[in-house]
Tab-separated table of C-alpha atoms in Angstrom:
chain	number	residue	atom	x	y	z
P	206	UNK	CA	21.733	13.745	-15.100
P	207	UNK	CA	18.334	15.533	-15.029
P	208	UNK	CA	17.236	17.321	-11.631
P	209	UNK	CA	14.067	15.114	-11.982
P	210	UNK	CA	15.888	11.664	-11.770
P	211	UNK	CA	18.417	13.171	-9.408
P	212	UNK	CA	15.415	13.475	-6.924
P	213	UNK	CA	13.755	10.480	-7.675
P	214	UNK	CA	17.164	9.068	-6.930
P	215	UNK	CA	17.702	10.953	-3.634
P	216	UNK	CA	14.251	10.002	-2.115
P	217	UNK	CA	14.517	6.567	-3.019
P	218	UNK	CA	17.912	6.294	-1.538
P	219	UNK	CA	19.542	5.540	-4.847
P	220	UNK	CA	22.098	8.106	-5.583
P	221	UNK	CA	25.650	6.270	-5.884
P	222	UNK	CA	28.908	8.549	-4.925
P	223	UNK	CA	28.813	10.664	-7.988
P	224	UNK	CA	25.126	11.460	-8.190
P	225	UNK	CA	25.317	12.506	-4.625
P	226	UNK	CA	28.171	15.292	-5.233
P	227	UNK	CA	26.490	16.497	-8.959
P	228	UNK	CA	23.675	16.745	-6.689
P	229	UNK	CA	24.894	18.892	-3.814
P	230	UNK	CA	26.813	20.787	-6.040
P	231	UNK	CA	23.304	21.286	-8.100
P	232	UNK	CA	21.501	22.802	-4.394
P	233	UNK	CA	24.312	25.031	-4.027
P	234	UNK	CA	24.320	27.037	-6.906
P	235	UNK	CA	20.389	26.278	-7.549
P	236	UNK	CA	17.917	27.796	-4.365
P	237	UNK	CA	15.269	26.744	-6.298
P	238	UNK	CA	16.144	23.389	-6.659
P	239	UNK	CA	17.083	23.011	-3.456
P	240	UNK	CA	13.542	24.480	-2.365
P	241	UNK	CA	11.994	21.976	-4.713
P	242	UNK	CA	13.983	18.783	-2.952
P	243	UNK	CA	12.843	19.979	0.333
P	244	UNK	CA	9.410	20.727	-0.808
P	245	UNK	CA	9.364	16.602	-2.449
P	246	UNK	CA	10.581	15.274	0.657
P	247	UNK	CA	7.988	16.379	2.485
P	248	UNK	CA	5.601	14.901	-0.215
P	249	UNK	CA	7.098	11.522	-0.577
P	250	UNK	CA	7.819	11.160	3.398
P	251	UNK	CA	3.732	11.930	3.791
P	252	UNK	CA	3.084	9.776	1.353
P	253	UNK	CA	5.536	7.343	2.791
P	254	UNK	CA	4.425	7.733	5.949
P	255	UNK	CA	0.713	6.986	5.088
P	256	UNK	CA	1.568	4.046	3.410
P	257	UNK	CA	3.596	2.204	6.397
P	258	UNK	CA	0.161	2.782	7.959
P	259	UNK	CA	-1.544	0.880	5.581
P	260	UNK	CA	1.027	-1.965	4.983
P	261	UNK	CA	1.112	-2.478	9.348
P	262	UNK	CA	-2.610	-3.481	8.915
P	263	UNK	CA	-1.641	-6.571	6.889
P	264	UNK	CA	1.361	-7.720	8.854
P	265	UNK	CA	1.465	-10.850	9.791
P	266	UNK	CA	-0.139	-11.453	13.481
P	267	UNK	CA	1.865	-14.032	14.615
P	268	UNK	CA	5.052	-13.838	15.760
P	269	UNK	CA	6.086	-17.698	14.793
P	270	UNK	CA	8.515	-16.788	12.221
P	271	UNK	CA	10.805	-15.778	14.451
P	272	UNK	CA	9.921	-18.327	17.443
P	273	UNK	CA	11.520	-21.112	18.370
P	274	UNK	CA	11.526	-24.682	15.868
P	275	UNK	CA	9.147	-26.399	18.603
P	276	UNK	CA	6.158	-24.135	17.356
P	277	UNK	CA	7.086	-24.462	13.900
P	278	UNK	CA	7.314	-28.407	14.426
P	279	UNK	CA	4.399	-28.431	16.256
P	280	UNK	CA	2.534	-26.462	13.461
P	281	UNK	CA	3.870	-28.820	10.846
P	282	UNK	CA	2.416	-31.553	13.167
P	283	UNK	CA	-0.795	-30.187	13.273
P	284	UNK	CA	-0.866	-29.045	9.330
P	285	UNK	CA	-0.373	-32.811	8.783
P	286	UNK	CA	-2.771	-34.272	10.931
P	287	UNK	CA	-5.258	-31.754	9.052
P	288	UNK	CA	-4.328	-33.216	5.588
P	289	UNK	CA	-4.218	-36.651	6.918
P	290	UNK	CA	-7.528	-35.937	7.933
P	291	UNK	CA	-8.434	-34.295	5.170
P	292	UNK	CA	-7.291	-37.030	2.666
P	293	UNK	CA	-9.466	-39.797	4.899
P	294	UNK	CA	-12.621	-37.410	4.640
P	295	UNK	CA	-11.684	-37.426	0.687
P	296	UNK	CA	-11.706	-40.964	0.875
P	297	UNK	CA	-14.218	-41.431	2.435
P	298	UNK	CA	-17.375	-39.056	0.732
P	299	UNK	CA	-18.567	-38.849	-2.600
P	300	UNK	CA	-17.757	-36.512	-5.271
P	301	UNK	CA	-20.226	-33.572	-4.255
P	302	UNK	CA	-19.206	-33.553	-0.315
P	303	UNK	CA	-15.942	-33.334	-1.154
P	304	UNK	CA	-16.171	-30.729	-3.863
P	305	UNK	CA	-18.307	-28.724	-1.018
P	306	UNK	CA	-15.504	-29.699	1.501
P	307	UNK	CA	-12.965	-28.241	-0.421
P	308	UNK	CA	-15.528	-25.252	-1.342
P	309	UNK	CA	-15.260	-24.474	2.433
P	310	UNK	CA	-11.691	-25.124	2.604
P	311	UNK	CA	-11.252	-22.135	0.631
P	312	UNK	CA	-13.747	-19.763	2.231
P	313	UNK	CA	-12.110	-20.614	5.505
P	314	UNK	CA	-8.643	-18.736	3.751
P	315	UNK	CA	-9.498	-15.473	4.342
P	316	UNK	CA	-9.611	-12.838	2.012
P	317	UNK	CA	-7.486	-10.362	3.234
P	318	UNK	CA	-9.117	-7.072	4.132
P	319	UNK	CA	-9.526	-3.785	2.131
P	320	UNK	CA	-7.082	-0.830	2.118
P	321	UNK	CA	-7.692	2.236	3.644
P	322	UNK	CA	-8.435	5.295	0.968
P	323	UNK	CA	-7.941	9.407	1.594
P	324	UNK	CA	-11.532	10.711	1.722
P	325	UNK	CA	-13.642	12.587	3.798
P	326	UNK	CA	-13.283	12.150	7.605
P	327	UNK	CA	-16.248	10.495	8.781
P	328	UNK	CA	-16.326	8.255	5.391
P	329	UNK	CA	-12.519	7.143	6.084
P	330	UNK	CA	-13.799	6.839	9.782
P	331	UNK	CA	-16.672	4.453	8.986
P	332	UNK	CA	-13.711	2.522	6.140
P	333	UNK	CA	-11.568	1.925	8.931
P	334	UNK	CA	-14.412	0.899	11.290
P	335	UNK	CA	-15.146	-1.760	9.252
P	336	UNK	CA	-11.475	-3.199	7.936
P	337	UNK	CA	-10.758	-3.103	11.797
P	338	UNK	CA	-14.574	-5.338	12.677
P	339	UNK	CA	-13.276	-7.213	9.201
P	340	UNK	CA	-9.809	-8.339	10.708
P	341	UNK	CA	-10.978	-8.827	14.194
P	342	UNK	CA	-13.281	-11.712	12.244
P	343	UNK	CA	-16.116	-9.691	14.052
P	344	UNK	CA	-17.883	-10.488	10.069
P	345	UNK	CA	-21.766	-9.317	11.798
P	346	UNK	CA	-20.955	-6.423	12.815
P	347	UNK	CA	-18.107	-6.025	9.482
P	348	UNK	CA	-21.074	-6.843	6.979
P	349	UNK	CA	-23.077	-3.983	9.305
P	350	UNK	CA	-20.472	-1.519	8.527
P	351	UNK	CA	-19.498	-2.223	5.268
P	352	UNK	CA	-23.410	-2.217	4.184
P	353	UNK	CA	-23.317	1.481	5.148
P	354	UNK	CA	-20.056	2.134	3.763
P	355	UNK	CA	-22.034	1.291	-0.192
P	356	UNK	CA	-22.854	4.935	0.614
P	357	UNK	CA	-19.686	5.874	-0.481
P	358	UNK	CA	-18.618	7.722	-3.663
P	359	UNK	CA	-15.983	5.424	-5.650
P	360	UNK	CA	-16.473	2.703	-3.081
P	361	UNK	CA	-19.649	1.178	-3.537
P	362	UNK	CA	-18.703	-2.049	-5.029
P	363	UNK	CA	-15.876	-2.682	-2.773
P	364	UNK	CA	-18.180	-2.213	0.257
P	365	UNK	CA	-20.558	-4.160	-1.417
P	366	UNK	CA	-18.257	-7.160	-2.003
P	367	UNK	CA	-17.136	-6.977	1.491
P	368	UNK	CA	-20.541	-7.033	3.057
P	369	UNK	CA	-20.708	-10.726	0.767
P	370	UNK	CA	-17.515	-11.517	2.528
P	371	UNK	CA	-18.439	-10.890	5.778
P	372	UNK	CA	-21.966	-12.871	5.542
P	373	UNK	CA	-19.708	-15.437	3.998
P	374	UNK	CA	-17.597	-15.554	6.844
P	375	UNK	CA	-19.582	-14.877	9.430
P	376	UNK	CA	-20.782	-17.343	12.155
P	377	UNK	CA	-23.627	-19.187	10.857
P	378	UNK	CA	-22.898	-18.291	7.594
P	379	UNK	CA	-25.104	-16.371	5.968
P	380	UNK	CA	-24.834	-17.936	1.995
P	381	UNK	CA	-28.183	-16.310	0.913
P	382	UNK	CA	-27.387	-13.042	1.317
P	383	UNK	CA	-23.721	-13.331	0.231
P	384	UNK	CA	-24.970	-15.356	-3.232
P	385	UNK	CA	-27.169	-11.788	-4.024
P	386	UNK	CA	-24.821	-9.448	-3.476
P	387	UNK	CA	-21.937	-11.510	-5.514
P	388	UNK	CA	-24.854	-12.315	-8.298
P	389	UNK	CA	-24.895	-8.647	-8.583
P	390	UNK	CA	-21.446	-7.883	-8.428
P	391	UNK	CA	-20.150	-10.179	-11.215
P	392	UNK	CA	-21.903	-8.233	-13.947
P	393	UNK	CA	-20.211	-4.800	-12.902
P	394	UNK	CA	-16.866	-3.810	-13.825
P	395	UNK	CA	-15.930	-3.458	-10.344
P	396	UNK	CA	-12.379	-4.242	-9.835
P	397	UNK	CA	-13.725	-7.580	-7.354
P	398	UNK	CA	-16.104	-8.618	-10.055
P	399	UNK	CA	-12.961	-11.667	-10.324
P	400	UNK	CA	-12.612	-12.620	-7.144
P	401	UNK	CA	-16.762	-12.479	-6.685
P	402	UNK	CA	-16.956	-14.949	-9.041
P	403	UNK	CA	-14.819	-17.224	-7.576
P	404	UNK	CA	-16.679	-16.360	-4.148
P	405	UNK	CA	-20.274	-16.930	-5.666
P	406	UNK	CA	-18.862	-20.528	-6.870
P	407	UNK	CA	-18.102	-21.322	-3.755
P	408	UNK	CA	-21.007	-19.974	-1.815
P	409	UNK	CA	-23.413	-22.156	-4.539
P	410	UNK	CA	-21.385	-24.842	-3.546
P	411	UNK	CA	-22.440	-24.366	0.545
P	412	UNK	CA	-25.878	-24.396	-1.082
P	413	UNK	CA	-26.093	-27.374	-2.670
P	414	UNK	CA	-26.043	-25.839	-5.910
P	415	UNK	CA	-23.156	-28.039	-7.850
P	416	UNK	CA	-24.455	-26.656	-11.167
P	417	UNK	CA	-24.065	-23.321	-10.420
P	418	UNK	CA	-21.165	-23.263	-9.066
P	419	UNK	CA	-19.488	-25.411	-11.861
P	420	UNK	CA	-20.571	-23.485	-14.199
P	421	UNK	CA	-19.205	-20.186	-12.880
P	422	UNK	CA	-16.121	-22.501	-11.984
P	423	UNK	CA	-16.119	-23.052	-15.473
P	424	UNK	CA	-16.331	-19.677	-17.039
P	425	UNK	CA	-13.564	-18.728	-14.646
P	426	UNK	CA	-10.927	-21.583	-15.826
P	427	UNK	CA	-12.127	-20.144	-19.402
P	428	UNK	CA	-11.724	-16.692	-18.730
P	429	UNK	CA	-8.154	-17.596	-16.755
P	430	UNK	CA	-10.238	-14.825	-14.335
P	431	UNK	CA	-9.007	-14.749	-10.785
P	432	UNK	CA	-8.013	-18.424	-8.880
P	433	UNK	CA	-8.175	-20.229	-12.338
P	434	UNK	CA	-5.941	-22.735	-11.180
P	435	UNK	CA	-8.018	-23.500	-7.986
P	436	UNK	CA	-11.390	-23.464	-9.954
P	437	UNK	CA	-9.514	-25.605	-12.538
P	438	UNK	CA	-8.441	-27.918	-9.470
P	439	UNK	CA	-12.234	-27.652	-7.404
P	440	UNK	CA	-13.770	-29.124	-10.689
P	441	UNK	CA	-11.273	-31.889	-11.493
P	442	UNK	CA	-11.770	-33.496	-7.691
F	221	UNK	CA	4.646	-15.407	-9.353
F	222	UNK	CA	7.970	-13.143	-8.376
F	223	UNK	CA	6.145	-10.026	-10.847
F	224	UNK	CA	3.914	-7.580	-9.988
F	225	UNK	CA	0.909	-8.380	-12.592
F	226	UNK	CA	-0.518	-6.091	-14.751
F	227	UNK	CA	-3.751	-5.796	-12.796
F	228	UNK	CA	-1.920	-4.867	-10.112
F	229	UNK	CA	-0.032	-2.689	-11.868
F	230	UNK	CA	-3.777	-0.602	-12.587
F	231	UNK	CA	-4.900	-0.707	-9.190
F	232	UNK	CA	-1.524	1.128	-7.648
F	233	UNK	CA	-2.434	3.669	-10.137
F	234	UNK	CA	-5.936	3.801	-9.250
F	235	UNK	CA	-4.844	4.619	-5.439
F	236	UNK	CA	-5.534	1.039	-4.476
F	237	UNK	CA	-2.771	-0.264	-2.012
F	238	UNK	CA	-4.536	-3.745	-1.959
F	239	UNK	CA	-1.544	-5.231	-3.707
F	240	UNK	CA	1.313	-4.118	-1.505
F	241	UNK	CA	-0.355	-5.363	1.391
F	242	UNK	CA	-0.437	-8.576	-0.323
F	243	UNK	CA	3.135	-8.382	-0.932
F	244	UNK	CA	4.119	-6.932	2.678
F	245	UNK	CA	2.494	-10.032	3.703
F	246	UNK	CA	3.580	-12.644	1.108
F	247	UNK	CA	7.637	-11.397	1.142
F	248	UNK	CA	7.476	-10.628	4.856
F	249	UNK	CA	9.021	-13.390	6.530
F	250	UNK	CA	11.694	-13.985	4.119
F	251	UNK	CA	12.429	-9.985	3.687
F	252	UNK	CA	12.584	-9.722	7.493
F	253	UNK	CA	15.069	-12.935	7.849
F	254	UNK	CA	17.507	-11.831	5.331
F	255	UNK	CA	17.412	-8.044	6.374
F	256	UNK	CA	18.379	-8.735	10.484
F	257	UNK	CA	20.713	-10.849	9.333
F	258	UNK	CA	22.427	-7.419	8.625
F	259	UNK	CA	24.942	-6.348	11.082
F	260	UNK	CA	23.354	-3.559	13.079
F	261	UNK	CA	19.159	-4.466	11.707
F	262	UNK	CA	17.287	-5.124	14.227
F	263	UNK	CA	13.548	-6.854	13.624
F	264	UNK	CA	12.090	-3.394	13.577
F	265	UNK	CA	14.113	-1.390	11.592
F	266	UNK	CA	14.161	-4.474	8.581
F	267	UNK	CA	10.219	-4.182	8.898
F	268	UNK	CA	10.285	-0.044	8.306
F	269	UNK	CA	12.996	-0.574	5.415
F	270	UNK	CA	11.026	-3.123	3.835
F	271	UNK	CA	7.992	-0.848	3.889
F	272	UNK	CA	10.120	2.183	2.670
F	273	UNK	CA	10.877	-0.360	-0.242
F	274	UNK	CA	7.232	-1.155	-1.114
F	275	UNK	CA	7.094	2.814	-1.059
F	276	UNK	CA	9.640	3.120	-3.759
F	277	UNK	CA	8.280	-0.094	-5.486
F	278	UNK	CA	4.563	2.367	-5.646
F	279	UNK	CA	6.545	5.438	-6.893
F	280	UNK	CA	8.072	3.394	-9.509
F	281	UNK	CA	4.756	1.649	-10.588
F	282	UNK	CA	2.922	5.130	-11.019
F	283	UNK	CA	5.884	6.788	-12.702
F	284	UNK	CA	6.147	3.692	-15.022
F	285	UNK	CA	9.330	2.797	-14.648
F	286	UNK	CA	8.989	-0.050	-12.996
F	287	UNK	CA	10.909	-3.451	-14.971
F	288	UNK	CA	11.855	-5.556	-13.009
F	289	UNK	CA	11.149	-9.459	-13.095
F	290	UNK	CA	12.643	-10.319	-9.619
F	291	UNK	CA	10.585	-8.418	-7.427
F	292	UNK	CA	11.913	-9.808	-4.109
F	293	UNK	CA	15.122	-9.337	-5.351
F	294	UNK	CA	14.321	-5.593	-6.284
F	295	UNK	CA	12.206	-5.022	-2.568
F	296	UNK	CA	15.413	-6.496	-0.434
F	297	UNK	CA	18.093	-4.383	-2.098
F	298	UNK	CA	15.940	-1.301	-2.201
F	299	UNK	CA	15.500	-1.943	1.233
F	300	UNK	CA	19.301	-2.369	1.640
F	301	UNK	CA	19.650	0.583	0.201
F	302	UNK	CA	16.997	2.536	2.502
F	303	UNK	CA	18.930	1.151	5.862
F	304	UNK	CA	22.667	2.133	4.677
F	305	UNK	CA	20.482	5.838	3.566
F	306	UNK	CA	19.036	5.563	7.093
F	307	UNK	CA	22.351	4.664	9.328
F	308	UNK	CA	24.106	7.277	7.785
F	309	UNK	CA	23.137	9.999	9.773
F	310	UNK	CA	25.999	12.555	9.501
F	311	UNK	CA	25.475	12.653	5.442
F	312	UNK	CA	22.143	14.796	4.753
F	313	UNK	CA	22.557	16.269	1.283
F	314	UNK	CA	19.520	18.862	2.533
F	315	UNK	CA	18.554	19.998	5.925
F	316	UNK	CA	15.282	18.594	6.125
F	317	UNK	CA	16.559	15.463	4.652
F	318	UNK	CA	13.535	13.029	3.690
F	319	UNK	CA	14.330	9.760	6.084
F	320	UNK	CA	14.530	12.359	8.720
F	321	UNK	CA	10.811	14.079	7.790
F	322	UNK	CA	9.650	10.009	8.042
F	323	UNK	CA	10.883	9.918	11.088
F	324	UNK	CA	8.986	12.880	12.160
F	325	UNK	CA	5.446	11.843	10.407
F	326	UNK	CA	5.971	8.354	12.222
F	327	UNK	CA	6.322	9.801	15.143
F	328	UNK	CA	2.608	11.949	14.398
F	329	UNK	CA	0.710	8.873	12.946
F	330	UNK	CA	2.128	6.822	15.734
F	331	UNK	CA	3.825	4.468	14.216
F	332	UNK	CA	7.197	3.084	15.387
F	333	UNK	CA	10.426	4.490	13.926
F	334	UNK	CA	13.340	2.481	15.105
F	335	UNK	CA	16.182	4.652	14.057
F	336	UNK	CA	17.259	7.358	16.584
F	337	UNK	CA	17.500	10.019	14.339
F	338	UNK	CA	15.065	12.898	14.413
F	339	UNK	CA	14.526	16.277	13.186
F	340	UNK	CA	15.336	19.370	15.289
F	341	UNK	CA	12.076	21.799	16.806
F	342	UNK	CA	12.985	23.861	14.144
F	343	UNK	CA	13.485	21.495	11.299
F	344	UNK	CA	9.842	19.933	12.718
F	345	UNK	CA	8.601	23.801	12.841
F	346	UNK	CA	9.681	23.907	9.234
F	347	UNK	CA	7.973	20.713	8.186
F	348	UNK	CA	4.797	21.388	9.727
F	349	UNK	CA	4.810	25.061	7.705
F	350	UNK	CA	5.655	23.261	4.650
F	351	UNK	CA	2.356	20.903	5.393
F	352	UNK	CA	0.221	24.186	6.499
F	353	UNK	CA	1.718	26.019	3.021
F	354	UNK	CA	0.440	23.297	0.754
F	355	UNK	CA	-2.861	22.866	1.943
F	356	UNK	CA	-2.940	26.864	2.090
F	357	UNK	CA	-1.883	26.555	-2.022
F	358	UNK	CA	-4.395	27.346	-4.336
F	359	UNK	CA	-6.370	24.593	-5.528
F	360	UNK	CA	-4.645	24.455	-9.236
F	361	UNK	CA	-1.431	24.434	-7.312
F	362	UNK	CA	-2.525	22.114	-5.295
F	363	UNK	CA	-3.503	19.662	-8.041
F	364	UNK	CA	-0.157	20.634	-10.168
F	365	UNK	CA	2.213	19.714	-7.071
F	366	UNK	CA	-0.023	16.816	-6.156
F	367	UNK	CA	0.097	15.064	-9.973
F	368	UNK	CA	3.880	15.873	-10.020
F	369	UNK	CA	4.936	14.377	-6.984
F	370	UNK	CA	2.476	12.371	-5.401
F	371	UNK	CA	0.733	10.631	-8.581
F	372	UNK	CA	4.170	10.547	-10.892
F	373	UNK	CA	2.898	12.315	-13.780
F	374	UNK	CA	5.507	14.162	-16.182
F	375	UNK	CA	4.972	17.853	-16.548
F	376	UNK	CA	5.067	17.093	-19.610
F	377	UNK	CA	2.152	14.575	-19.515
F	378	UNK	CA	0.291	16.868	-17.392
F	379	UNK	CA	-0.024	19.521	-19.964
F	380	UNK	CA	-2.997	17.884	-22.264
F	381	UNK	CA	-5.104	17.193	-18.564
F	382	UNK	CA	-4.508	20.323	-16.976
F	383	UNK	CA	-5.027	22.029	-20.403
F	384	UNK	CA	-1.491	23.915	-20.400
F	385	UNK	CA	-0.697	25.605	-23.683
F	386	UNK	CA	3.157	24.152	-23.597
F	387	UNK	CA	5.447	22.597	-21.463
F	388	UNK	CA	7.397	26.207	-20.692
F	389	UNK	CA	3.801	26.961	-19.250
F	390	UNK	CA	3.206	24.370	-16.906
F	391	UNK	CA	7.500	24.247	-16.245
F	392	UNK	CA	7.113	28.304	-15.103
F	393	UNK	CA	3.814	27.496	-13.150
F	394	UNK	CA	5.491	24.815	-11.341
F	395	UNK	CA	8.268	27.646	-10.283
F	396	UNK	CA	5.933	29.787	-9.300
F	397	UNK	CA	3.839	27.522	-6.967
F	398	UNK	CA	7.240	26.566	-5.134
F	399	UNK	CA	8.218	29.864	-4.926
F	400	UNK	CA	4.610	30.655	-3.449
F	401	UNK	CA	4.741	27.839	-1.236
F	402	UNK	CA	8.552	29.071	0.006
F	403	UNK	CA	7.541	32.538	0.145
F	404	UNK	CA	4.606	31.246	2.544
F	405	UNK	CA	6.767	29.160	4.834
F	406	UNK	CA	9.150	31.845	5.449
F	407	UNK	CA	5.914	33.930	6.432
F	408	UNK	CA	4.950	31.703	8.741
F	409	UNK	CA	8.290	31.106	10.762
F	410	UNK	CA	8.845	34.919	10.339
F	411	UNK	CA	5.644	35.052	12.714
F	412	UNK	CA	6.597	32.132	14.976
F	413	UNK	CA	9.564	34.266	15.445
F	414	UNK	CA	7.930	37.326	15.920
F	415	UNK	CA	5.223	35.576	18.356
F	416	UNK	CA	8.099	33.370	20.828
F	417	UNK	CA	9.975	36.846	20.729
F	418	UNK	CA	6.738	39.101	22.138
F	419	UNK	CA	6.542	36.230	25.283
């Protein structure tokens, strides 16, 4: 086998029996090969390493998996008293509330935070401020940050898109200033322009402005962009 | 959807990690459940494995050999694969074996490794020089070393971007940025040495 997939073996903790010995017999007649493994493990536990970083930033914060049925019962409970509720509510409005119900259903599902990027120290610093103001649902002080994060090279639109999410989240909601950003955003070829369509749709909706947001709802379920399905489902209720 | 999409597929490669998270937090519960069910996998050391997996699932994206249509199947016996690597602490095919470095750069970034394992002072001394070395490379070594391992690229797909006249060329720099980077680590345990010797 070639040293190359050997190694991509060994770090990934893939080598069966065989590989294993072709590969220790390899390092011992082979310094340089041996250098190079130790030199790649350092690489790919750094990068490793950076990563689990990351990844611990989107675990899951509560701790109910693993708790006893009684919470999981209970949260059933409660789930169905929400549906139960939310079906009489149905019932009960016309078309438009309910479309704008359901608008807010969705912005209350959080989208989940940013990922952390290699950059310059007191860029990554103010990145990290605001993911960590984003997840603490602290969304005045996250649209702050990430307003002042635009300033950075290769992130601009991301910031951007999270300063719309945090006016969009934050408490009053601030729909104005979350529809301009997103207006802008959609245009770009920013890798959110999807999701701030789908976003803009639902912030027109808070608004009042059904036309709006069906018609971006629209585009979307033509497009098959981003939450299709949803926009596909928002228009048909 | 038990794929990774295309999209997603672009962003990895473009750095962005936004989709792993996603998936760490999508395939967590299950993941966790079926890998403490393990003998000897405790809560903690299923979570690190199944991160070590998404690792492997990134390096496999960016070198483009990632094809598989069961990706939860794929993450849990990867991870599987990462604990037995892990438990088996008499078997390291180098010194500075790699689950042992993670160990140690857990440790520095403060984040909890649940296996016992660790590296020696002089194994860590060795790490850290390694580190030091690279960021002491120059910068076209730097960028070779960094495409190669980091970012997946082929040698041989590096050698129209870094403008390489042939494959031999970029093959023998290669060599000789190791050899560099080798040459400075044993410098700089030389003078450790030298240094703990004087006190």
């Amino acid at each position: 086998m070639k040293n190359s997939n050997l190694i991509e073996k060994y770090l990934h903790g893939e080598l069966d029996e065989n590989e294993r010995l072709e590969l220790e017999l390899k390092i011992s007649k082979d310094p340089e090969l041996a250098n190079e493994l130790e030199v790649q493990s350092v690489y790919y536990a750094r990068r490793s390493s950076d990563l689990k970083k990351e990844l611990l930033a989107y675990k899951p914060k509560s701790s109910a998996y693993f708790s006893n049925k009684i919470i999981i019962s209970l949260l059933i409970l409660i789930a169905l008293s929400i549906i139960s509720f939310s079906a009489y509510s149905y019932l009960k409005s016309d078309t438009s509330k309910d479309k704008i119900h359901f608008a807010q259903e969705y912005i209350t599902d959080k989208h989940p935070a940013p990922s952390v990027f290699m950059g310059d120290q007191q860029e990554k610093a103010l990145w990290l401020e605001s993911i960590e103001f984003y997840n603490n649902a602290n969304y005045n002080k996250a649209a702050e940050s990430f307003s002042k994060a635009t300033g950075i090279k290769g992130k601009s639109n991301q910031a951007l898109f999270y300063t719309a999410l945090s006016f969009l989240y934050s408490d009053p909601p601030q729909y104005e200033k979350a529809i301009n950003i997103l207006k802008q955003l959609i245009n770009t070829d920013s890798v959110n322009a999807e999701e701030s369509r789908w976003y803009l749709a639902l912030a027109y909706y808070q608004t009042n402005d059904i036309s709006s947001a069906e018609k971006l709802l629209e585009e979307i379920v033509t497009a098959k962009n981003w939450n299709h399905v949803k926009a596909k489902q928002l228009l048909e209720k | 959807m038990n794929s990774l999409s295309d999209q997603d597929k672009i962003r990895l490669k473009n750095g962005d990690n936004e989709p792993l998270g996603r998936l760490f937090q999508k395939h967590y519960k299950d993941c966790i459940k079926i890998l403490s069910s393990m003998d000897n996998c405790s809560t903690l050391e299923a979570e690190d494995v199944f991160m070590d997996a998404l690792q492997v699932l990134r390096d496999k994206v960016l070198r483009g050999s990632f094809e598989h249509d069961n990706l939860r199947g794929f993450l849990i016996v990867t991870a599987k694969n990462k604990l037995l690597n892990k438990q088996k602490r008499d078997r390291r095919i180098i010194d500075i074996d790699v689950n042992l470095v993670e160990g140690y750069l857990q440790k520095i970034n403060k984040i909890n490794n649940p296996f016992d394992s660790t590296l020696s002072s002089e194994q860590e001394l060795k790490v850290d020089y390694i580190m030091r070395g690279i960021n002491e490379l120059s910068e076209s070594c730097k960028k070779l070393l960094h495409m190669n391992f980091d970012q997946g690229y082929s040698l041989k797909e590096m050698v129209p971007i870094l403008k390489f006249s042939s494959y031999d060329s970029i093959k023998s720099t290669k060599s000789r940025c190791l050899r560099t980077l080798k040459l400075k680590v044993q410098e700089l345990i030389s003078l450790h040495q030298y240094r703990s010797n004087e006190k």
